[in-house]
Amino acid sequence: MKKLLISTGGGDCPGLNAVIRGIAKRAAQEKDWEVWGSFEAFNGLMEKPSRLIRLTDKNTAGIHVMGGTILGTTNKGNPLRFPEKQADGSVKTVNHIPDLVRKIKSEGFDAVINIGGDGSQEISQAMFEEGMPVVGVPKTIDNDLSSTDFTFGFQTAVQTATDSFDRLVTTANSHHRVMIMEVMGRNAGWIALYTAIAGGAEVCLIPEIPYDINKVVERIRARYDNGRGFANVVIAEGAHIQEGAVTSTQGEFGRMPVRLGGVAFTLSNQLKEAGLEAEIRETILGHTQRGGSPIAFDRVIASVFGVKAFELVLEGKFGQMVVLRNNDFSSVPISEAISSYNYVDPNSTLVKAAKGLGISFGD
Ligand code: F6P
């Protein structure tokens, strides 16, 4: 019997369970493969005693409609740069990949499917280079992984954000207010951009286009006439003023990237300082974008990713990540997928079309 280990790492995302089910169902059609899941990324495997679960077509039945991940996840303690407190209080990062690969092999696993975003795929590549047969599956609501047209979870996050945006439009209208809605997206503004187009925003602020506050004020004022009117703004958490810093909160031990959040309030203050007379309210959507059931599109791509990932294992095509490209499913080397980041291109057709719809990016 051959053994496959599945891990879900990094921030969770709608569709993770659909990938797990896809792998388990496809593997059940082979007589010589057993599928196991490690709880909370690879932590479950490394703990003593280890926390693993056998995954079958029976115990994964129907989970594709559920949000979150039945395996749990973590975005702390990256094994590539594991933070260890030193006697003098300083923190040193240690590469635990060789230990991790040794442990996986000693537990009798022949292959790994690692479901995760750019950070997790960096781990996949390091494990592959260390001699572990690995296949990657791209996930993140941020859609910031290159080589794939979409990551699963993104469209669900956009739908959640758009539903909230629509609600903010009616109340903005009743009170003649400016509604600022903050969405996730630390380095890439994909959720903000899609939501702004879907909802019909006046202003969309994204990390890739630092904004000029006076241009934002100008666009909002144009929506008002003698105090009547209203405006809806979408801002990505990583957006910032030209030559300004991102708005962040305190970091947590073991978590490498600093936590973002609160830019809606920063923008609100900047607008008031720039002289905007209208009343402003702020909404931070936060983790509502990461939770809940995946929409049909994400269920489909996540399920297909799961089946394809297991088929790559069967074919012995390791060091590959499954992708959706030009409306077809294939795979690319993980090294290629992590070599560049999927930013919104300020000169893209999508951004130009948004501008054509009257959306200001503050540039
Ligand atoms: O990477 C996905 C993401 O949703 C980012 O957009 C966001 O900054 C981060 O996760 C939030 O992570 P946490 O769950 O640790 O607050």
Short mmCIF file of C-alpha atoms and ligand atoms in Angstrom, two decimals, residues 11 75 140-142 144 184-186 237 252 255 259-260 287 290, ligand 1:
data_model
loop_
_atom_site.label_atom_id
_atom_site.label_comp_id
_atom_site.label_asym_id
_atom_site.label_seq_id
_atom_site.Cartn_x
_atom_site.Cartn_y
_atom_site.Cartn_z
CA GLY A 11 -4.95 31.28 6.06
CA ASN A 75 -0.17 30.59 9.37
CA THR A 140 -5.94 31.98 -1.35
CA ILE A 141 -8.80 34.43 -1.36
CA ASP A 142 -6.27 37.07 -2.44
CA ASP A 144 -2.12 36.61 -5.71
CA MET A 184 -8.59 41.90 2.35
CA GLY A 185 -5.61 42.04 0.01
CA ARG A 186 -2.28 42.81 1.62
CA GLU A 237 -6.20 46.54 3.47
CA GLU A 252 2.26 38.18 16.59
CA ARG A 255 3.76 35.00 12.31
CA ARG A 259 -1.14 41.94 10.47
CA LEU A 260 -2.90 44.55 8.39
CA HIS A 287 -12.56 37.42 8.00
CA ARG A 290 -12.53 33.92 4.36
O1 F6P B 1 -3.44 35.82 2.79
C1 F6P B 1 -4.79 35.85 2.95
C2 F6P B 1 -5.20 36.88 3.94
O2 F6P B 1 -6.60 36.79 3.91
C3 F6P B 1 -4.71 38.32 3.74
O3 F6P B 1 -5.44 39.04 2.80
C4 F6P B 1 -4.81 38.88 5.14
O4 F6P B 1 -3.91 39.96 5.32
C5 F6P B 1 -4.42 37.72 5.97
O5 F6P B 1 -4.79 36.56 5.27
C6 F6P B 1 -5.06 37.72 7.33
O6 F6P B 1 -4.55 36.68 8.09
P1 F6P B 1 -5.01 36.29 9.57
O7 F6P B 1 -6.06 35.24 9.43
O8 F6P B 1 -3.80 35.75 10.22
O9 F6P B 1 -5.53 37.50 10.24
#
